CSV table of C-alpha atoms and ligand atoms in Angstrom, one decimal:
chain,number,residue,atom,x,y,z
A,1,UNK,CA,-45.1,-120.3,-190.8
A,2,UNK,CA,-41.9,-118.3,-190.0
A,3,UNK,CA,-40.7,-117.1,-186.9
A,4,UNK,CA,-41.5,-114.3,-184.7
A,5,UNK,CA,-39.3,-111.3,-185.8
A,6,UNK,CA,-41.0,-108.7,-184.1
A,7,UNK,CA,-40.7,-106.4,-181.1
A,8,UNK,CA,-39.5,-109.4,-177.9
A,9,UNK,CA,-38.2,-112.3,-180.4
A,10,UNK,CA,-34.6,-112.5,-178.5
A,11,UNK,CA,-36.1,-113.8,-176.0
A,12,UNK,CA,-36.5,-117.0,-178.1
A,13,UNK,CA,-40.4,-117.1,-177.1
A,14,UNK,CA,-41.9,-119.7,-179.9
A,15,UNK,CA,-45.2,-118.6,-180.1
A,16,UNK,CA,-45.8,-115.0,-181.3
A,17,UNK,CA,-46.3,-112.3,-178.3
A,18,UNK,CA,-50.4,-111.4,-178.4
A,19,UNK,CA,-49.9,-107.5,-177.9
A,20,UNK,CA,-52.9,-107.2,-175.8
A,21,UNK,CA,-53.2,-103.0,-175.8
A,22,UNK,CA,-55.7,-100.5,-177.3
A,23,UNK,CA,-52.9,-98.2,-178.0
A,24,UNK,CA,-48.7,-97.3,-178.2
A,25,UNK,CA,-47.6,-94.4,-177.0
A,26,UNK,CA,-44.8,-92.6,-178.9
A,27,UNK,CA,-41.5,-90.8,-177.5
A,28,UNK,CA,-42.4,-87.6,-179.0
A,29,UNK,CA,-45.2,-85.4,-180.7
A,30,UNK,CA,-43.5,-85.3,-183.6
A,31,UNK,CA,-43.3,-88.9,-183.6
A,32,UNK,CA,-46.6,-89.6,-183.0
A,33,UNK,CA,-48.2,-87.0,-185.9
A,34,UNK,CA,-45.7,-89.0,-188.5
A,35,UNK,CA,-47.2,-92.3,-187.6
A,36,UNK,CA,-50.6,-91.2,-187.2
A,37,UNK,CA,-50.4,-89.6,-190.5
A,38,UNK,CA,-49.8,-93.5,-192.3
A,39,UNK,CA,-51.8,-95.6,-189.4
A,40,UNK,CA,-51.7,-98.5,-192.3
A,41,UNK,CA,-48.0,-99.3,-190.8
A,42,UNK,CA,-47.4,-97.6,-188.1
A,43,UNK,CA,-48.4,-99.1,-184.7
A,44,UNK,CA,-51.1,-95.9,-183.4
A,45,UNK,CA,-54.2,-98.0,-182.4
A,46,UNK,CA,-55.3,-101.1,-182.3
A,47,UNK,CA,-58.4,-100.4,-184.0
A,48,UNK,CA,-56.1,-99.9,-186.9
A,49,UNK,CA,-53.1,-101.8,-187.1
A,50,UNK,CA,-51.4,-104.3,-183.8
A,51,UNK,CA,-48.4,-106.3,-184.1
A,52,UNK,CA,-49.7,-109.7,-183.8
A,53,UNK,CA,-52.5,-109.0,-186.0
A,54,UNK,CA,-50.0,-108.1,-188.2
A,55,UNK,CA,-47.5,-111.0,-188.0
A,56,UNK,CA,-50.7,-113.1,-189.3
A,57,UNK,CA,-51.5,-110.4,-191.9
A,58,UNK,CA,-48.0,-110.5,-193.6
A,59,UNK,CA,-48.4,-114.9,-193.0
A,60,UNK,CA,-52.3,-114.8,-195.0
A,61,UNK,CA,-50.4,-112.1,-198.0
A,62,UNK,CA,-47.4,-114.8,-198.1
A,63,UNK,CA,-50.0,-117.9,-198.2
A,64,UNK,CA,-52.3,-116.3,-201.0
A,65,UNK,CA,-49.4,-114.7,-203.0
A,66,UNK,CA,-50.3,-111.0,-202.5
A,67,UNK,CA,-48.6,-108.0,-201.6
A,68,UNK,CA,-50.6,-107.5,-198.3
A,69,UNK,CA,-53.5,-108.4,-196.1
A,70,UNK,CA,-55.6,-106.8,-193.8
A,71,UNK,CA,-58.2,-109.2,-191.2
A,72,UNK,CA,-61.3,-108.3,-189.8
A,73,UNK,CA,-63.4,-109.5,-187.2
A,74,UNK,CA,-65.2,-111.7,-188.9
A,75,UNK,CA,-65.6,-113.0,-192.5
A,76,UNK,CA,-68.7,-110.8,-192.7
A,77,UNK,CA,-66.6,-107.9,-191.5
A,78,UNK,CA,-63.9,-108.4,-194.5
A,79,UNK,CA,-66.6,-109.0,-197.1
A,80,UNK,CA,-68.6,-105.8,-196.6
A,81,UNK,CA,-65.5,-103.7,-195.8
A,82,UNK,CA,-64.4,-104.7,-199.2
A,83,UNK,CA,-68.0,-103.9,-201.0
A,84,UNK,CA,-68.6,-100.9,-199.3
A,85,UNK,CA,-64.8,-99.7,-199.2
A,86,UNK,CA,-64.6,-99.7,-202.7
A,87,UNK,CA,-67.9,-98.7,-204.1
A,88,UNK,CA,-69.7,-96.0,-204.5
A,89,UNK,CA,-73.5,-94.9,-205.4
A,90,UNK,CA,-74.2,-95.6,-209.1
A,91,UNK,CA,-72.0,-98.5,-209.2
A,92,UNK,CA,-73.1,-102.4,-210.5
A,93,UNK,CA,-71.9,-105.6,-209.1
A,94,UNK,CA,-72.1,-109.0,-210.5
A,95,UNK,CA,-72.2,-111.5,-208.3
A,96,UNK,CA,-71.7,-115.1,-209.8
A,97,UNK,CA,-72.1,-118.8,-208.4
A,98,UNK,CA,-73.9,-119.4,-205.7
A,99,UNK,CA,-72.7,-116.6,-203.4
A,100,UNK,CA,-72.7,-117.2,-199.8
A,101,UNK,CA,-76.1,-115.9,-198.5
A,102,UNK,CA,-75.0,-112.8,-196.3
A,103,UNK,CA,-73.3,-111.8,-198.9
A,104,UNK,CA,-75.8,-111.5,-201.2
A,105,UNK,CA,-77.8,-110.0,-198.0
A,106,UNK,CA,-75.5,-107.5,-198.1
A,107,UNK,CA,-75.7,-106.6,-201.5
A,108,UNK,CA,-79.6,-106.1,-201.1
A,109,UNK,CA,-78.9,-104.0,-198.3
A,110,UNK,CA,-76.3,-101.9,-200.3
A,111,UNK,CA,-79.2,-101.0,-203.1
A,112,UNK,CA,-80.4,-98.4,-200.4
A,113,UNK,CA,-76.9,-96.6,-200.7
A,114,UNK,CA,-77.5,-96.5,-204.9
A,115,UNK,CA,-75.4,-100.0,-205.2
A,116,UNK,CA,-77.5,-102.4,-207.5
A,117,UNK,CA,-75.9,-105.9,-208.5
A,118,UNK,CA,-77.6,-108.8,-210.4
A,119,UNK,CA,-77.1,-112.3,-209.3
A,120,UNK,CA,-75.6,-114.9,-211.9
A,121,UNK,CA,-76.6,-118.1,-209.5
A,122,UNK,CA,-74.9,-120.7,-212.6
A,123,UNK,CA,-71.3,-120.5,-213.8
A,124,UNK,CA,-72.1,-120.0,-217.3
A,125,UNK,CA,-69.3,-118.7,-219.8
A,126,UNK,CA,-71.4,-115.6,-221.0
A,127,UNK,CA,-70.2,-113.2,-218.4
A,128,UNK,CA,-69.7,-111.1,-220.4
A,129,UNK,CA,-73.7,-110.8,-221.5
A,130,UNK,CA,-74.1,-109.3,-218.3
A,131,UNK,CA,-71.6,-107.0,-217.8
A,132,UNK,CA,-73.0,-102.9,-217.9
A,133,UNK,CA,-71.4,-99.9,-218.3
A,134,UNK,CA,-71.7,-99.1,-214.4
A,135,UNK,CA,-70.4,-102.7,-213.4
A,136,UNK,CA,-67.4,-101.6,-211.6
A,137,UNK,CA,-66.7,-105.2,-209.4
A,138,UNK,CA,-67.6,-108.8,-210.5
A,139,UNK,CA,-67.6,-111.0,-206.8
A,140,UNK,CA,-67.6,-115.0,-206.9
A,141,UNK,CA,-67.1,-118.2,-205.1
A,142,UNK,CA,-65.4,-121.0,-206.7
A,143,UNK,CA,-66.8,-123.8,-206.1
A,144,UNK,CA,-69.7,-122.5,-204.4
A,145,UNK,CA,-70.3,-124.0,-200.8
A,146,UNK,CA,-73.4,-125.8,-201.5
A,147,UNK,CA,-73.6,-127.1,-204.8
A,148,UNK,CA,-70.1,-126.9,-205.5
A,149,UNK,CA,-69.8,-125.9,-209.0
A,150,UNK,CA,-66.8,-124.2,-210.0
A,151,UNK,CA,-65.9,-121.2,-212.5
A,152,UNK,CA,-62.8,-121.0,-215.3
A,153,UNK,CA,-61.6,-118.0,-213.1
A,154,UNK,CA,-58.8,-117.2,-215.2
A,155,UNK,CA,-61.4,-117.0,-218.5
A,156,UNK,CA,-63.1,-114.5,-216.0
A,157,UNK,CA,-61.0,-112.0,-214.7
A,158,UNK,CA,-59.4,-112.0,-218.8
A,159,UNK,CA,-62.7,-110.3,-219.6
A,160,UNK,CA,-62.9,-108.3,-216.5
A,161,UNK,CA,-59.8,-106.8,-217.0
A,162,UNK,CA,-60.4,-106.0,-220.4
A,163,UNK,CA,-63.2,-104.3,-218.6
A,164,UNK,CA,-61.5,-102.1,-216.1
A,165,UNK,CA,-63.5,-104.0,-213.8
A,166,UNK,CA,-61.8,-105.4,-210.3
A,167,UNK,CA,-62.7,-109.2,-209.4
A,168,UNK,CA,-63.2,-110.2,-205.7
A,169,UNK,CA,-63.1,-113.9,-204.8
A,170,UNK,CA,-64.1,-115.5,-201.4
A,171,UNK,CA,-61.7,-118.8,-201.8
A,172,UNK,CA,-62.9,-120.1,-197.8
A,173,UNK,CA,-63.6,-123.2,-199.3
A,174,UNK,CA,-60.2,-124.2,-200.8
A,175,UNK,CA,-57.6,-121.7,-198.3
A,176,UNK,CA,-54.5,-120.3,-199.7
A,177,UNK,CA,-53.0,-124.5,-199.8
A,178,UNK,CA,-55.2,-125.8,-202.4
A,179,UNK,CA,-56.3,-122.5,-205.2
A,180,UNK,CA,-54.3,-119.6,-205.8
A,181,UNK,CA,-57.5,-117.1,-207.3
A,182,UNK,CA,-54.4,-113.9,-207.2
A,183,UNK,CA,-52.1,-116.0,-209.5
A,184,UNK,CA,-55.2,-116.2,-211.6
A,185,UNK,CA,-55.8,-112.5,-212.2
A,186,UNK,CA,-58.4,-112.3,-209.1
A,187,UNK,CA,-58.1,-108.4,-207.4
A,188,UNK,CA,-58.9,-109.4,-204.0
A,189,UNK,CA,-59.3,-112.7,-201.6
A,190,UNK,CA,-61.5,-112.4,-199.1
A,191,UNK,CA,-62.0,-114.9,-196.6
A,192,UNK,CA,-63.7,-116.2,-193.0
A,193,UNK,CA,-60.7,-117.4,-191.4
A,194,UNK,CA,-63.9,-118.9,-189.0
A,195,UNK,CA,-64.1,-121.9,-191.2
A,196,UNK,CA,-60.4,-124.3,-192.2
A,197,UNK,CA,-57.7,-121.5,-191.2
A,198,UNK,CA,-59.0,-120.8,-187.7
A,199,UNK,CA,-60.1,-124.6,-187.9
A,200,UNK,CA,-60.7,-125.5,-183.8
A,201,UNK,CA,-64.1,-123.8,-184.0
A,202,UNK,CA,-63.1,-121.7,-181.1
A,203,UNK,CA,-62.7,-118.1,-183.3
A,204,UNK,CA,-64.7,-115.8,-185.9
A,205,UNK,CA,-62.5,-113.8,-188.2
A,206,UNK,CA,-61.6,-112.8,-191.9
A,207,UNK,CA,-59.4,-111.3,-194.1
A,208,UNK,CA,-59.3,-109.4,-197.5
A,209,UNK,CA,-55.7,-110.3,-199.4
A,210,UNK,CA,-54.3,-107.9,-202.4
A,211,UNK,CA,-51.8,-105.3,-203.9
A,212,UNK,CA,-50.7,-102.8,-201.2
A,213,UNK,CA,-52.6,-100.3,-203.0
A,214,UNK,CA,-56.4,-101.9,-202.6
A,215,UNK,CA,-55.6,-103.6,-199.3
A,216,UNK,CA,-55.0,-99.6,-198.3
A,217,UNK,CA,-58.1,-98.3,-200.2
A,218,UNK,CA,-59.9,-101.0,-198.1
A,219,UNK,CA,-57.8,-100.0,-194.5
A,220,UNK,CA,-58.5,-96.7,-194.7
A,221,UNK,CA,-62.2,-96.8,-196.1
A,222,UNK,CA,-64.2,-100.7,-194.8
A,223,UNK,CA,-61.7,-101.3,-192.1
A,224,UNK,CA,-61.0,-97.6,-190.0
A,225,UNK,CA,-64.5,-96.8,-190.5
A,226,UNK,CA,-66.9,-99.6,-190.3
A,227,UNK,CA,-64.5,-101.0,-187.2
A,228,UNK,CA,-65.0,-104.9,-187.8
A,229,UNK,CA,-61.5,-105.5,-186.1
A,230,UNK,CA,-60.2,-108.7,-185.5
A,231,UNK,CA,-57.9,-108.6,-182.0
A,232,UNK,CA,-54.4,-109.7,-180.9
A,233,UNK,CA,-56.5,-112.9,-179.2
A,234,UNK,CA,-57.9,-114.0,-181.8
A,235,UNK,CA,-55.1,-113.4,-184.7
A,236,UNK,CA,-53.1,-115.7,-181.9
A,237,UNK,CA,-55.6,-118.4,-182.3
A,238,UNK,CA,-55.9,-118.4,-185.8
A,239,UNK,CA,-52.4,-118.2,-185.9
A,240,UNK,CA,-51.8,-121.5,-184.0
A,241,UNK,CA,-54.6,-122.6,-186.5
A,242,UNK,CA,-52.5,-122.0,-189.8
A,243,UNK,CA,-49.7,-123.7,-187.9
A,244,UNK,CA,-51.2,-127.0,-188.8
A,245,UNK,CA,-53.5,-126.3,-192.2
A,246,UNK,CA,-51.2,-128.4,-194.3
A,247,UNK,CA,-51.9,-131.6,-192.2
A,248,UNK,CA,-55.6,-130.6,-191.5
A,249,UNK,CA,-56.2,-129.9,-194.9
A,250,UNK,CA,-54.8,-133.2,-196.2
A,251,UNK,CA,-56.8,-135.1,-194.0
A,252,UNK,CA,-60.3,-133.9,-194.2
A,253,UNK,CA,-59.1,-134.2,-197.9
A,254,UNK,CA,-58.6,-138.0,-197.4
A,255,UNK,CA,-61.9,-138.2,-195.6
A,256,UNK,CA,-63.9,-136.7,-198.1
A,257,UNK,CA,-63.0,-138.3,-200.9
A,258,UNK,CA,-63.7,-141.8,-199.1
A,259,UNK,CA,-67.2,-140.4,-197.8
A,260,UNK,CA,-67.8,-138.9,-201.3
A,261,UNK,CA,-67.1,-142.5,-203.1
A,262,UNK,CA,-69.1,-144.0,-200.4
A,263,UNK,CA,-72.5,-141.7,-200.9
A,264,UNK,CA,-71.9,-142.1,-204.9
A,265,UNK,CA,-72.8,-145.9,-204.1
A,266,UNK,CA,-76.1,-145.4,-201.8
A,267,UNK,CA,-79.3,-146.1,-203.7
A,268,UNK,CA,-80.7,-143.3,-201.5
A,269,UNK,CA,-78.4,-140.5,-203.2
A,270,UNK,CA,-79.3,-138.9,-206.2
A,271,UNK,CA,-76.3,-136.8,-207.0
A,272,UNK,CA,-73.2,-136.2,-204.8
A,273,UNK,CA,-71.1,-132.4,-205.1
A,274,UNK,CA,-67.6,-132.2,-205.0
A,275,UNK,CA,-65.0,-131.5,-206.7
A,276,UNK,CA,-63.5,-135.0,-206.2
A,277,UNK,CA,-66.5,-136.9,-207.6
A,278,UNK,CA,-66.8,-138.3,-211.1
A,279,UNK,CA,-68.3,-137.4,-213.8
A,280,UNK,CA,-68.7,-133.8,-213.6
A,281,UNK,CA,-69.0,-131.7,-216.6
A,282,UNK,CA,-66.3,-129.0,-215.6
A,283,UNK,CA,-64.0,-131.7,-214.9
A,284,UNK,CA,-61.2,-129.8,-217.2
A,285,UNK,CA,-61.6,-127.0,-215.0
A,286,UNK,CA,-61.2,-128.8,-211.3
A,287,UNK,CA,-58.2,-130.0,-212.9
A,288,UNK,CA,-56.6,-127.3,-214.1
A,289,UNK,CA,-57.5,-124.8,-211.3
A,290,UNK,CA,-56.9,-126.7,-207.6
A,291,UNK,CA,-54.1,-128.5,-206.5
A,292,UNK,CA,-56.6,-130.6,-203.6
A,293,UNK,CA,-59.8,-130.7,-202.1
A,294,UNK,CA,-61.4,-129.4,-198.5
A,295,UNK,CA,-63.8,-131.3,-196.8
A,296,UNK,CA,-67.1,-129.7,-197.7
A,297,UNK,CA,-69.9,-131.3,-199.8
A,298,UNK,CA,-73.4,-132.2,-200.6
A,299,UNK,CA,-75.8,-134.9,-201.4
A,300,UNK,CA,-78.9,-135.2,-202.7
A,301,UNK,CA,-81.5,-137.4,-201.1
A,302,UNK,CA,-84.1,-138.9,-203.5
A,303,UNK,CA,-88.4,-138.3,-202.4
A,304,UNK,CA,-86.8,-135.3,-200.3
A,305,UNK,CA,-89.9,-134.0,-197.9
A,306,UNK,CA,-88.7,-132.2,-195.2
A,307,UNK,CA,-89.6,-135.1,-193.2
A,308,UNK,CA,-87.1,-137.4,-194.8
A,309,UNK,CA,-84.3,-134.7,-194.9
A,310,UNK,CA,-84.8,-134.5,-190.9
A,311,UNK,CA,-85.0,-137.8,-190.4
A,312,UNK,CA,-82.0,-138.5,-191.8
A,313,UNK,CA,-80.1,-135.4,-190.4
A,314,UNK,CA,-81.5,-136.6,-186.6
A,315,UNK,CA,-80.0,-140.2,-187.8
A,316,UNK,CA,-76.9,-138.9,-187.4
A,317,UNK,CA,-74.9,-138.8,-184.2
A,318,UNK,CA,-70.9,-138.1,-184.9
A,319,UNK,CA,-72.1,-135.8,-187.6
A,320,UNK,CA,-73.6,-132.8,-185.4
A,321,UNK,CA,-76.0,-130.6,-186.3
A,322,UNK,CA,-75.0,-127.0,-187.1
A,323,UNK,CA,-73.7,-124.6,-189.2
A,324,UNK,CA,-69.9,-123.2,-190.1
A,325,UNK,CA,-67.9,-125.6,-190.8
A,326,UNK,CA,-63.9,-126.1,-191.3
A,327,UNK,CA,-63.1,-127.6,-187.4
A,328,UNK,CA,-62.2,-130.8,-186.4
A,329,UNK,CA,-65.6,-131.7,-185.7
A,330,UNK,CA,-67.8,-133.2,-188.9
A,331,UNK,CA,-71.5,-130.8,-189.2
A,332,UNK,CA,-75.0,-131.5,-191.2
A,333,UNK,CA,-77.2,-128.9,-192.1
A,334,UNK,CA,-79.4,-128.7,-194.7
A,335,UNK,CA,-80.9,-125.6,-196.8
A,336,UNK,CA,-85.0,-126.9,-196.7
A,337,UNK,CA,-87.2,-125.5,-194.3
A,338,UNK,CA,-90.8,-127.2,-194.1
A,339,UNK,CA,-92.9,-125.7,-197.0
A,340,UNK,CA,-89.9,-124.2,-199.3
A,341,UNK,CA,-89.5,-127.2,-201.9
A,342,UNK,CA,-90.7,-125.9,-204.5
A,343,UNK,CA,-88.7,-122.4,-203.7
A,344,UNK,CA,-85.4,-124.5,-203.6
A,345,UNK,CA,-86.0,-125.6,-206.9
A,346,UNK,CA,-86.2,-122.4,-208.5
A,347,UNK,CA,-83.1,-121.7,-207.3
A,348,UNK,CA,-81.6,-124.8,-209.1
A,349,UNK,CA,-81.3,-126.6,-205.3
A,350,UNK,CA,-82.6,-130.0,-205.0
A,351,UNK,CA,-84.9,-130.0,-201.9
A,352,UNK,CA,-83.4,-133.3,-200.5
A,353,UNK,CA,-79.7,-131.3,-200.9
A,354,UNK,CA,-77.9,-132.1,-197.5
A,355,UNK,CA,-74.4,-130.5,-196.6
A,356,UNK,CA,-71.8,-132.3,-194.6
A,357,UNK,CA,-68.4,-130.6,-193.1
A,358,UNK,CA,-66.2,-133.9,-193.0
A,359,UNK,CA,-63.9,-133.3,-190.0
A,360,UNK,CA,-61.2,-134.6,-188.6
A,361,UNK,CA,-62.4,-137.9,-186.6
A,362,UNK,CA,-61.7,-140.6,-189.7
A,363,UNK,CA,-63.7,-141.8,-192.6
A,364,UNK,CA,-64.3,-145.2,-191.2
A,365,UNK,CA,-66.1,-143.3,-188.1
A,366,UNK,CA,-67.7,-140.9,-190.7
A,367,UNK,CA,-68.7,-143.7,-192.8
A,368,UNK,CA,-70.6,-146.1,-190.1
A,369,UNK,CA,-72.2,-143.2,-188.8
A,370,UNK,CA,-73.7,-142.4,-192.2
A,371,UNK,CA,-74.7,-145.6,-193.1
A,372,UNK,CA,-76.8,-145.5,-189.2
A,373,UNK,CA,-78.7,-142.4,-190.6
A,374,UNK,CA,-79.5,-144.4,-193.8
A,375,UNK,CA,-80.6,-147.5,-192.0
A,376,UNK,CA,-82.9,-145.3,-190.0
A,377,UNK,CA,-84.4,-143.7,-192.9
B,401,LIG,C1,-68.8,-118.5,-193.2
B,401,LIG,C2,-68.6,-117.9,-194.5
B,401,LIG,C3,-68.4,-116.5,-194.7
B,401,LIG,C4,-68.6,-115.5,-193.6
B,401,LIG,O1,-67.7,-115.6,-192.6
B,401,LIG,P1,-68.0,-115.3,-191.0
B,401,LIG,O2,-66.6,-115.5,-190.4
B,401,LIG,O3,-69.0,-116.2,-190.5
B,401,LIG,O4,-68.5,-113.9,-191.0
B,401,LIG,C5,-68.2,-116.0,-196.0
B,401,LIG,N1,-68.0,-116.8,-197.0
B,401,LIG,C6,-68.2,-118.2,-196.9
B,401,LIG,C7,-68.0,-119.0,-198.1
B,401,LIG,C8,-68.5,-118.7,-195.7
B,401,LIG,O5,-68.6,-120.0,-195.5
């Protein structure tokens, strides 16, 4: 992670100072208008910029490969400083592959402002088809979190830059360890450092990662003005989280894969999604794009009724029912709601889909407990 270099690291303190202030006070007036005048790197106000925020900022730009990073206080708050940062009325988005729901909330919302977007919900290879003139940002998720399918990002941000079009990808799912979208032509990373990077369940956060030049169009536009700020607590606790992501990561990596192979043999499951499980047809892709796997998936259960899908999620006891995911403790959830099947399946989602976060307590533990949910089906 690197060590503290800032303002108190002689006195050999390990863990990085949390600079718990609203404000620094200059020596002059002078002094003060200078820094006020580029808040983006100057200490001012903890609204804008605070030095252990920061120490995680320049960690997140280092992990993902880009020039800089700015975090918010929450994933929510990165994602819509981005949009409505760098938008502006009259502009399109394309939003492709399952996009995280709020997000796509958002974008709804946005329409009122003059924003219109069209959703592409598969990863198909005619992007370009639905390009317009006005499409000035193409935003995706690779995989995405519920059915897991993933793009040829670098195929995609070819054409967008062709385009004069930016790219925005939330890369939650795989953090900085496992997909590099930057390296493959992608404009900005946004992500919830709530899920893997935080990873103790105990903070909400996010982050947008880029040149210097967008991460200060989004500073000065999403982040000053729409004030989702993330503070010195919290960038401490997501710091200690990135302290560990390599080992966390490998292990809800080893879990997964064993609870993946394990569900691919039920007679109850229909289809299992993950990047790790056979058979899939953008297999060339997985390959070529991510260097491991995180520990969120789905299954299909077969005669789904809303019924079945809740008796098998109450038959589960190590597996807790909730939503977020990324912490040491494995979740369920599931997208039906009593009456929506047929609404699901318009949507290209099998109504028996269930989604597990494998955590961090073993795949033997993980397993048994499964198999009791199945038993009691
Ligand atoms: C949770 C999540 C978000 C939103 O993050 P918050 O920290 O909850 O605001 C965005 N994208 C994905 C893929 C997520 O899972």
């Amino acid at each position: 992670m690197g060590e503290w270099d800032g303002p108190g690291h002689q006195t050999g303190a390990v863990a990085p100072p949390i600079f718990q202030t609203s404000l620094f006070t200059k020596p002059s007036f002078e002094e003060f208008t200078r820094q006020q005048a580029a808040e983006h790197e100057n200490y001012v106000y903890s609204r804008g910029t605070n030095p252990t925020v920061a120490f995680l900022e320049e960690r997140l730009a280092l992990l993902e490969g880009g020039e800089a990073a700015k975090c918010f206080g929450s994933g929510m708050g990165a994602i819509s400083a981005v949009l409505a940062g760098l938008l502006r009325s009259g502009d399109h988005v394309l939003f492709v592959n399952n996009v995280y729901g709020p997000t796509l909330e958002l974008a709804e919302y946005l329409r009122r402002f003059g924003i219109e977007h069209t959703v592409l919900a598969e990863a198909t290879a005619d992007i370009e088809d639905h390009l317009r003139d006005d499409t000035a940002l193409i935003y995706v998720e690779s995989p995405g979190t519920l059915r897991m399918k993933v793009l040829d990002v670098p195929a995609l941000t070819r054409v967008a830059r062709r385009r004069g079009i930016r790219t925005v990808m939330d890369n939650t799912w795989s953090t900085p360890l496992f997909q590099k979208p930057l390296a493959s032509g992608v404009d900005i990373v946004v992500h919830s450092l709530t899920k893997y990077i935080g990873g103790h369940s105990d903070v909400v956060g996010g982050a947008a990662i880029g040149s210097r030049e967008v991460i200060r169009e989004v500073f000065y536009n999403g982040h000053q003005l729409f004030g989702s700020v993330m503070s010195a607590q919290e960038a401490s606790l997501v710091l200690r989280g990135l302290r560990t992501l390599p080992l966390r990561m490998e292990e809800h990596q080893r879990n997964a894969r064993r609870v993946v192979d394990h569900l691919a043999q039920r007679p109850e499951v229909q289809a299992v999604h993950h990047p790790h499980a056979d058979h899939r047809p953008d297999e060339e892709i997985v390959r070529s794009q991510f260097t491991g796997f995180s520990g969120l998936l789905s299954f299909e259960l077969g005669d789904a009724t809303f019924e079945r899908v809740a008796a098998f999620v109450d038959g589960l006891s190590l597996f807790r029912i909730g939503t977020s995911w990324g912490g040491y403790e494995s979740l369920v959830t599931a997208p039906l709601r009593p009456g929506t099947e047929a609404e699901l399946r318009s949507r290209g989602i099998a109504p028996g889909t269930v989604r597990l976060s494998v955590g961090l307590e073993g795949a033997e533990r993980q397993i048994e407990d499964l198999e009791g949910a199945f038993a009691k089906l």
